[in-house]
Amino acid sequence: MSLQENISLRSHNTFGIDVKTKKLATVKNVNELKNILSNNLLPLCILGGGSNILFTKDFDGLIIKNELKGIQLINENDTEIYLKVASGEVWHEFVLFCIENNYCGIENLSLIPGSVGASPMQNIGAYGVEVKDFITEVEAMHLKSLKITYFSTNDCEFDYRSSIFKTKEKGNYFITSVTFRLNKQPNINTSYGAIQSELEAKGISNPTIKDVSDAVICIRESKLPNPKEIGN
Ligand SMILES: Cc1cc2nc3c(=O)[nH]c(=O)nc-3n(C[C@H](O)[C@H](O)[C@H](O)COP(=O)(O)OP(=O)(O)OC[C@H]3O[C@@H](n4cnc5c(N)ncnc54)[C@H](O)[C@@H]3O)c2cc1C
């Protein structure tokens, strides 16, 4: 674990806002997370990719930057695969991993910025797909008791851009991993937004999940600047 003091958050939020935090701890595993939480008395902020957080002033507390990594195969059958994904994985990299391995379902969620751990927070969605339909379990550490709790899909109380982690349990948990159920057969969904016309323009009539992902990436890149180049 690295612990830095009086550090700029500029490279840790997609707006590129140059405020400082009193402490910044980068955690790479659950033991490090437990350790830093058990010794902390400061106000706390959990940070994933920093794409849905707006810092307006210096933070007089501890920011925990999530670097929990790893993708674990939990179970599979002829039609589905279950992957437990550490919450610090980058969302889009996970989507690309699924596409490479032909695990289907989340291709329409390509290029959404942020971490896997933040995806259940607001039930990320785009182009007719919501992540809740692929989540089977969320594992989270209670910030005070440090106990690990497992939330089923029902427990998560998913709603449009919302979940229990934004409502009843707001500020109570650090999401440590998310388990996804992906399909082995594609169920292509091109009905939303400009996906269909993007595919037609490329002369693709029978798209793969990679084609859909590429189309979504093209559309998104044409609409919004890359936050790495222009903060947004
Ligand atoms: C250009 C752009 C495009 C976007 N497009 C979409 C879109 O199409 N659809 C969509 O749904 N969203 C979209 N978003 C919003 C954003 O990408 C998502 O909300 C994303 O899930 C945020 O992830 P993050 O890791 O950056 O979260 P952060 O900004 O780091 O954190 C967001 C909130 O979640 C909390 N949090 C983060 N990780 C954890 C954790 N492990 N445990 C507990 N709490 C945690 C933080 O404390 C904070 O309150 C977009 C944002 C940008 C900038």
mmCIF file of C-alpha atoms and ligand atoms in Angstrom:
data_model
loop_
_atom_site.group_PDB
_atom_site.id
_atom_site.type_symbol
_atom_site.label_atom_id
_atom_site.label_comp_id
_atom_site.label_asym_id
_atom_site.label_seq_id
_atom_site.Cartn_x
_atom_site.Cartn_y
_atom_site.Cartn_z
ATOM 1 C CA MET A 1 0.000 0.000 0.000
ATOM 2 C CA SER A 2 1.263 3.476 -0.731
ATOM 3 C CA LEU A 3 0.313 6.370 1.536
ATOM 4 C CA GLN A 4 1.017 9.900 0.324
ATOM 5 C CA GLU A 5 0.374 13.207 2.041
ATOM 6 C CA ASN A 6 -0.707 16.586 0.710
ATOM 7 C CA ILE A 7 -1.130 15.229 -2.799
ATOM 8 C CA SER A 8 -2.785 16.786 -5.863
ATOM 9 C CA LEU A 9 -5.845 14.935 -7.157
ATOM 10 C CA ARG A 10 -5.441 16.328 -10.657
ATOM 11 C CA SER A 11 -4.505 13.004 -12.229
ATOM 12 C CA HIS A 12 -7.177 11.191 -10.213
ATOM 13 C CA ASN A 13 -10.338 12.827 -11.614
ATOM 14 C CA THR A 14 -11.478 13.102 -15.226
ATOM 15 C CA PHE A 15 -12.185 16.838 -14.868
ATOM 16 C CA GLY A 16 -8.496 17.231 -14.032
ATOM 17 C CA ILE A 17 -9.336 19.477 -11.086
ATOM 18 C CA ASP A 18 -6.208 20.413 -9.210
ATOM 19 C CA VAL A 19 -7.236 20.200 -5.567
ATOM 20 C CA LYS A 20 -5.270 18.486 -2.832
ATOM 21 C CA THR A 21 -6.053 15.757 -0.355
ATOM 22 C CA LYS A 22 -4.513 15.495 3.087
ATOM 23 C CA LYS A 23 -3.832 11.774 2.554
ATOM 24 C CA LEU A 24 -4.049 9.444 -0.416
ATOM 25 C CA ALA A 25 -3.809 5.702 0.162
ATOM 26 C CA THR A 26 -3.603 3.378 -2.824
ATOM 27 C CA VAL A 27 -4.827 -0.102 -1.933
ATOM 28 C CA LYS A 28 -3.969 -3.177 -3.980
ATOM 29 C CA ASN A 29 -5.659 -5.893 -1.925
ATOM 30 C CA VAL A 30 -8.368 -6.377 0.686
ATOM 31 C CA ASN A 31 -5.883 -6.705 3.569
ATOM 32 C CA GLU A 32 -4.384 -3.321 2.723
ATOM 33 C CA LEU A 33 -7.893 -1.890 2.587
ATOM 34 C CA LYS A 34 -8.750 -3.354 5.991
ATOM 35 C CA ASN A 35 -5.504 -2.072 7.443
ATOM 36 C CA ILE A 36 -5.967 1.511 6.276
ATOM 37 C CA LEU A 37 -9.632 1.581 7.315
ATOM 38 C CA SER A 38 -8.933 0.197 10.780
ATOM 39 C CA ASN A 39 -6.371 2.934 11.462
ATOM 40 C CA ASN A 40 -8.280 5.846 9.968
ATOM 41 C CA LEU A 41 -9.945 8.632 11.935
ATOM 42 C CA LEU A 42 -10.139 11.158 9.074
ATOM 43 C CA PRO A 43 -13.107 11.899 6.801
ATOM 44 C CA LEU A 44 -13.042 9.295 4.041
ATOM 45 C CA CYS A 45 -13.564 9.302 0.297
ATOM 46 C CA ILE A 46 -13.372 6.250 -1.978
ATOM 47 C CA LEU A 47 -12.004 6.889 -5.433
ATOM 48 C CA GLY A 48 -12.258 4.688 -8.496
ATOM 49 C CA GLY A 49 -11.570 6.298 -11.872
ATOM 50 C CA GLY A 50 -12.724 9.714 -10.667
ATOM 51 C CA SER A 51 -15.177 10.090 -13.567
ATOM 52 C CA ASN A 52 -18.267 10.730 -11.470
ATOM 53 C CA ILE A 53 -16.900 12.831 -8.678
ATOM 54 C CA LEU A 54 -16.471 16.589 -8.652
ATOM 55 C CA PHE A 55 -13.849 17.967 -6.303
ATOM 56 C CA THR A 56 -14.547 21.624 -5.576
ATOM 57 C CA LYS A 57 -11.968 22.234 -2.851
ATOM 58 C CA ASP A 58 -9.083 20.613 -1.015
ATOM 59 C CA PHE A 59 -10.086 17.478 0.899
ATOM 60 C CA ASP A 60 -9.052 17.449 4.541
ATOM 61 C CA GLY A 61 -9.213 13.698 4.879
ATOM 62 C CA LEU A 62 -8.177 10.339 3.484
ATOM 63 C CA ILE A 63 -8.847 9.306 -0.088
ATOM 64 C CA ILE A 64 -8.591 5.603 -0.783
ATOM 65 C CA LYS A 65 -7.682 4.982 -4.400
ATOM 66 C CA ASN A 66 -8.941 1.590 -5.469
ATOM 67 C CA GLU A 67 -6.340 -0.582 -7.186
ATOM 68 C CA LEU A 68 -7.847 -3.978 -6.339
ATOM 69 C CA LYS A 69 -7.223 -6.075 -9.455
ATOM 70 C CA GLY A 70 -8.073 -9.493 -10.800
ATOM 71 C CA ILE A 71 -10.677 -11.432 -12.762
ATOM 72 C CA GLN A 72 -11.641 -14.839 -11.418
ATOM 73 C CA LEU A 73 -13.719 -17.500 -13.144
ATOM 74 C CA ILE A 74 -16.314 -18.612 -10.590
ATOM 75 C CA ASN A 75 -18.526 -20.957 -12.550
ATOM 76 C CA GLU A 76 -19.659 -21.776 -16.054
ATOM 77 C CA ASN A 77 -22.071 -23.959 -17.941
ATOM 78 C CA ASP A 78 -22.909 -24.419 -21.624
ATOM 79 C CA THR A 79 -24.575 -21.052 -21.913
ATOM 80 C CA GLU A 80 -23.180 -18.769 -19.190
ATOM 81 C CA ILE A 81 -19.982 -17.817 -17.402
ATOM 82 C CA TYR A 82 -19.646 -16.215 -13.959
ATOM 83 C CA LEU A 83 -16.716 -13.860 -13.397
ATOM 84 C CA LYS A 84 -15.775 -12.276 -10.074
ATOM 85 C CA VAL A 85 -14.031 -9.029 -10.906
ATOM 86 C CA ALA A 86 -12.011 -6.986 -8.429
ATOM 87 C CA SER A 87 -13.479 -3.532 -8.058
ATOM 88 C CA GLY A 88 -10.350 -1.631 -9.082
ATOM 89 C CA GLU A 89 -10.356 -3.096 -12.591
ATOM 90 C CA VAL A 90 -10.994 -0.467 -15.262
ATOM 91 C CA TRP A 91 -14.533 -0.914 -16.589
ATOM 92 C CA HIS A 92 -13.718 -0.570 -20.292
ATOM 93 C CA GLU A 93 -10.757 -2.957 -19.997
ATOM 94 C CA PHE A 94 -13.106 -5.516 -18.463
ATOM 95 C CA VAL A 95 -15.556 -5.005 -21.349
ATOM 96 C CA LEU A 96 -12.708 -5.569 -23.839
ATOM 97 C CA PHE A 97 -11.626 -8.696 -21.921
ATOM 98 C CA CYS A 98 -15.176 -10.052 -22.274
ATOM 99 C CA ILE A 99 -15.287 -9.248 -25.978
ATOM 100 C CA GLU A 100 -11.928 -10.960 -26.606
ATOM 101 C CA ASN A 101 -13.213 -14.070 -24.851
ATOM 102 C CA ASN A 102 -16.653 -13.907 -26.458
ATOM 103 C CA TYR A 103 -18.450 -13.357 -23.147
ATOM 104 C CA CYS A 104 -21.530 -11.500 -24.273
ATOM 105 C CA GLY A 105 -23.868 -8.907 -22.818
ATOM 106 C CA ILE A 106 -21.965 -5.803 -21.786
ATOM 107 C CA GLU A 107 -20.595 -4.777 -25.198
ATOM 108 C CA ASN A 108 -23.069 -1.863 -25.390
ATOM 109 C CA LEU A 109 -21.435 -0.499 -22.219
ATOM 110 C CA SER A 110 -18.094 -0.014 -23.985
ATOM 111 C CA LEU A 111 -16.036 3.064 -23.167
ATOM 112 C CA ILE A 112 -17.956 4.123 -20.067
ATOM 113 C CA PRO A 113 -15.211 5.647 -17.930
ATOM 114 C CA GLY A 114 -14.471 4.417 -14.440
ATOM 115 C CA SER A 115 -13.926 1.307 -12.389
ATOM 116 C CA VAL A 116 -15.786 -1.981 -12.096
ATOM 117 C CA GLY A 117 -16.464 -1.192 -8.426
ATOM 118 C CA ALA A 118 -18.379 1.958 -9.259
ATOM 119 C CA SER A 119 -20.529 0.225 -11.896
ATOM 120 C CA PRO A 120 -23.176 -1.055 -9.445
ATOM 121 C CA MET A 121 -23.186 2.248 -7.525
ATOM 122 C CA GLN A 122 -25.270 4.000 -10.137
ATOM 123 C CA ASN A 123 -26.203 0.932 -12.187
ATOM 124 C CA ILE A 124 -24.302 2.223 -15.204
ATOM 125 C CA GLY A 125 -26.140 2.027 -18.473
ATOM 126 C CA ALA A 126 -25.887 2.996 -22.112
ATOM 127 C CA TYR A 127 -27.352 2.115 -25.505
ATOM 128 C CA GLY A 128 -30.259 0.108 -24.115
ATOM 129 C CA VAL A 129 -28.253 -1.966 -21.619
ATOM 130 C CA GLU A 130 -27.931 -1.665 -17.844
ATOM 131 C CA VAL A 131 -25.219 -3.373 -15.833
ATOM 132 C CA LYS A 132 -27.731 -4.665 -13.264
ATOM 133 C CA ASP A 133 -28.858 -7.320 -15.750
ATOM 134 C CA PHE A 134 -25.396 -8.911 -15.627
ATOM 135 C CA ILE A 135 -24.553 -8.558 -11.921
ATOM 136 C CA THR A 136 -25.248 -11.540 -9.671
ATOM 137 C CA GLU A 137 -23.427 -10.397 -6.534
ATOM 138 C CA VAL A 138 -21.623 -7.407 -5.077
ATOM 139 C CA GLU A 139 -19.035 -7.972 -2.361
ATOM 140 C CA ALA A 140 -18.379 -5.016 -0.086
ATOM 141 C CA MET A 141 -16.508 -4.173 3.103
ATOM 142 C CA HIS A 142 -18.373 -2.212 5.754
ATOM 143 C CA LEU A 143 -16.327 0.906 6.421
ATOM 144 C CA LYS A 144 -16.770 0.733 10.209
ATOM 145 C CA SER A 145 -17.141 -2.941 11.168
ATOM 146 C CA LEU A 146 -14.766 -3.985 8.321
ATOM 147 C CA LYS A 147 -16.981 -7.025 7.767
ATOM 148 C CA ILE A 148 -17.441 -8.346 4.248
ATOM 149 C CA THR A 149 -21.075 -8.437 3.110
ATOM 150 C CA TYR A 150 -22.460 -10.068 -0.022
ATOM 151 C CA PHE A 151 -25.315 -8.271 -1.784
ATOM 152 C CA SER A 152 -27.490 -10.270 -4.169
ATOM 153 C CA THR A 153 -28.994 -8.496 -7.170
ATOM 154 C CA ASN A 154 -32.187 -7.989 -5.161
ATOM 155 C CA ASP A 155 -30.270 -6.667 -2.149
ATOM 156 C CA CYS A 156 -28.661 -4.053 -4.411
ATOM 157 C CA GLU A 157 -32.080 -2.440 -5.058
ATOM 158 C CA PHE A 158 -31.020 -1.399 -8.539
ATOM 159 C CA ASP A 159 -32.960 1.366 -10.199
ATOM 160 C CA TYR A 160 -32.335 3.823 -13.025
ATOM 161 C CA ARG A 161 -28.770 5.085 -12.314
ATOM 162 C CA SER A 162 -29.200 4.093 -8.694
ATOM 163 C CA SER A 163 -28.675 1.320 -6.159
ATOM 164 C CA ILE A 164 -28.700 0.781 -2.422
ATOM 165 C CA PHE A 165 -25.098 2.078 -2.399
ATOM 166 C CA LYS A 166 -26.390 5.506 -3.439
ATOM 167 C CA THR A 167 -29.423 5.443 -1.156
ATOM 168 C CA LYS A 168 -29.870 3.512 2.133
ATOM 169 C CA GLU A 169 -26.255 2.383 2.357
ATOM 170 C CA LYS A 170 -24.662 5.519 0.963
ATOM 171 C CA GLY A 171 -21.182 6.004 2.396
ATOM 172 C CA ASN A 172 -21.265 2.746 4.361
ATOM 173 C CA TYR A 173 -19.383 0.308 2.130
ATOM 174 C CA PHE A 174 -16.304 -0.125 -0.011
ATOM 175 C CA ILE A 175 -17.273 -2.374 -2.919
ATOM 176 C CA THR A 176 -14.458 -4.905 -3.240
ATOM 177 C CA SER A 177 -15.656 -7.066 -6.136
ATOM 178 C CA VAL A 178 -18.562 -7.578 -8.494
ATOM 179 C CA THR A 179 -19.671 -10.932 -9.909
ATOM 180 C CA PHE A 180 -21.052 -10.891 -13.440
ATOM 181 C CA ARG A 181 -23.011 -13.489 -15.389
ATOM 182 C CA LEU A 182 -22.182 -13.230 -19.090
ATOM 183 C CA ASN A 183 -23.676 -15.193 -21.951
ATOM 184 C CA LYS A 184 -21.715 -17.486 -24.211
ATOM 185 C CA GLN A 185 -24.084 -16.767 -27.091
ATOM 186 C CA PRO A 186 -24.551 -13.191 -28.276
ATOM 187 C CA ASN A 187 -27.879 -11.451 -27.987
ATOM 188 C CA ILE A 188 -27.043 -8.468 -30.153
ATOM 189 C CA ASN A 189 -28.882 -5.263 -29.257
ATOM 190 C CA THR A 190 -28.502 -2.567 -31.894
ATOM 191 C CA SER A 191 -31.891 -0.944 -31.510
ATOM 192 C CA TYR A 192 -30.777 1.965 -29.364
ATOM 193 C CA GLY A 193 -29.161 5.193 -30.501
ATOM 194 C CA ALA A 194 -27.079 5.247 -33.639
ATOM 195 C CA ILE A 195 -25.619 1.726 -33.354
ATOM 196 C CA GLN A 196 -27.618 0.321 -36.282
ATOM 197 C CA SER A 197 -26.779 3.210 -38.621
ATOM 198 C CA GLU A 198 -23.115 3.083 -37.571
ATOM 199 C CA LEU A 199 -23.007 -0.628 -38.467
ATOM 200 C CA GLU A 200 -24.827 -0.033 -41.763
ATOM 201 C CA ALA A 201 -22.338 2.698 -42.663
ATOM 202 C CA LYS A 202 -19.593 0.100 -42.205
ATOM 203 C CA GLY A 203 -21.506 -2.421 -44.327
ATOM 204 C CA ILE A 204 -22.027 -4.808 -41.385
ATOM 205 C CA SER A 205 -25.351 -6.638 -41.478
ATOM 206 C CA ASN A 206 -24.571 -9.534 -39.138
ATOM 207 C CA PRO A 207 -22.592 -7.908 -36.313
ATOM 208 C CA THR A 208 -20.470 -9.658 -33.710
ATOM 209 C CA ILE A 209 -20.195 -8.292 -30.168
ATOM 210 C CA LYS A 210 -16.873 -6.747 -31.226
ATOM 211 C CA ASP A 211 -18.628 -4.943 -34.100
ATOM 212 C CA VAL A 212 -21.204 -3.584 -31.644
ATOM 213 C CA SER A 213 -18.491 -2.491 -29.220
ATOM 214 C CA ASP A 214 -16.550 -0.782 -32.026
ATOM 215 C CA ALA A 215 -19.716 1.005 -33.162
ATOM 216 C CA VAL A 216 -20.461 2.191 -29.614
ATOM 217 C CA ILE A 217 -16.861 3.398 -29.228
ATOM 218 C CA CYS A 218 -17.098 5.323 -32.533
ATOM 219 C CA ILE A 219 -20.365 6.971 -31.521
ATOM 220 C CA ARG A 220 -19.139 7.846 -28.039
ATOM 221 C CA GLU A 221 -15.854 9.254 -29.328
ATOM 222 C CA SER A 222 -17.728 11.419 -31.830
ATOM 223 C CA LYS A 223 -19.925 12.840 -29.059
ATOM 224 C CA LEU A 224 -17.627 13.354 -26.102
ATOM 225 C CA PRO A 225 -13.937 14.179 -25.912
ATOM 226 C CA ASN A 226 -11.630 11.623 -24.316
ATOM 227 C CA PRO A 227 -11.412 12.749 -20.646
ATOM 228 C CA LYS A 228 -7.667 11.987 -20.790
ATOM 229 C CA GLU A 229 -7.330 14.766 -23.395
ATOM 230 C CA ILE A 230 -10.026 17.248 -22.323
ATOM 231 C CA GLY A 231 -11.432 17.011 -18.799
ATOM 232 C CA ASN A 232 -15.153 16.179 -18.591
HETATM 233 C C1 LIG B 1 -17.272 11.227 -20.402
HETATM 234 C C2 LIG B 1 -18.149 10.451 -19.452
HETATM 235 C C3 LIG B 1 -19.104 9.586 -19.966
HETATM 236 C C4 LIG B 1 -19.918 8.841 -19.111
HETATM 237 N N1 LIG B 1 -20.853 8.006 -19.653
HETATM 238 C C5 LIG B 1 -21.660 7.288 -18.843
HETATM 239 C C6 LIG B 1 -22.660 6.425 -19.392
HETATM 240 O O1 LIG B 1 -22.815 6.293 -20.599
HETATM 241 N N2 LIG B 1 -23.436 5.725 -18.536
HETATM 242 C C7 LIG B 1 -23.285 5.819 -17.178
HETATM 243 O O2 LIG B 1 -24.026 5.135 -16.460
HETATM 244 N N3 LIG B 1 -22.350 6.626 -16.630
HETATM 245 C C8 LIG B 1 -21.545 7.362 -17.419
HETATM 246 N N4 LIG B 1 -20.606 8.199 -16.879
HETATM 247 C C9 LIG B 1 -20.466 8.268 -15.423
HETATM 248 C C10 LIG B 1 -19.314 7.399 -14.864
HETATM 249 O O3 LIG B 1 -18.531 6.871 -15.893
HETATM 250 C C11 LIG B 1 -19.862 6.241 -14.038
HETATM 251 O O4 LIG B 1 -20.651 6.715 -12.987
HETATM 252 C C12 LIG B 1 -18.739 5.360 -13.482
HETATM 253 O O5 LIG B 1 -19.304 4.182 -12.952
HETATM 254 C C13 LIG B 1 -17.918 6.069 -12.412
HETATM 255 O O6 LIG B 1 -16.826 5.233 -12.110
HETATM 256 P P1 LIG B 1 -15.549 5.777 -11.350
HETATM 257 O O7 LIG B 1 -14.728 4.588 -10.978
HETATM 258 O O8 LIG B 1 -14.879 6.828 -12.147
HETATM 259 O O9 LIG B 1 -16.212 6.399 -10.042
HETATM 260 P P2 LIG B 1 -15.655 7.625 -9.178
HETATM 261 O O10 LIG B 1 -15.915 8.895 -9.907
HETATM 262 O O11 LIG B 1 -14.280 7.361 -8.729
HETATM 263 O O12 LIG B 1 -16.645 7.518 -7.929
HETATM 264 C C14 LIG B 1 -18.031 7.793 -8.097
HETATM 265 C C15 LIG B 1 -18.727 7.547 -6.754
HETATM 266 O O13 LIG B 1 -18.679 6.165 -6.430
HETATM 267 C C16 LIG B 1 -17.962 5.952 -5.205
HETATM 268 N N5 LIG B 1 -17.156 4.747 -5.403
HETATM 269 C C17 LIG B 1 -16.286 4.506 -6.418
HETATM 270 N N6 LIG B 1 -15.766 3.275 -6.290
HETATM 271 C C18 LIG B 1 -16.315 2.734 -5.167
HETATM 272 C C19 LIG B 1 -16.160 1.477 -4.501
HETATM 273 N N7 LIG B 1 -15.321 0.524 -4.943
HETATM 274 N N8 LIG B 1 -16.882 1.262 -3.377
HETATM 275 C C20 LIG B 1 -17.731 2.210 -2.896
HETATM 276 N N9 LIG B 1 -17.903 3.417 -3.474
HETATM 277 C C21 LIG B 1 -17.203 3.666 -4.604
HETATM 278 C C22 LIG B 1 -17.121 7.206 -4.996
HETATM 279 O O14 LIG B 1 -16.836 7.434 -3.638
HETATM 280 C C23 LIG B 1 -18.037 8.268 -5.586
HETATM 281 O O15 LIG B 1 -19.029 8.620 -4.655
HETATM 282 C C24 LIG B 1 -19.771 8.961 -17.706
HETATM 283 C C25 LIG B 1 -18.797 9.826 -17.184
HETATM 284 C C26 LIG B 1 -17.994 10.573 -18.043
HETATM 285 C C27 LIG B 1 -16.959 11.493 -17.466
#
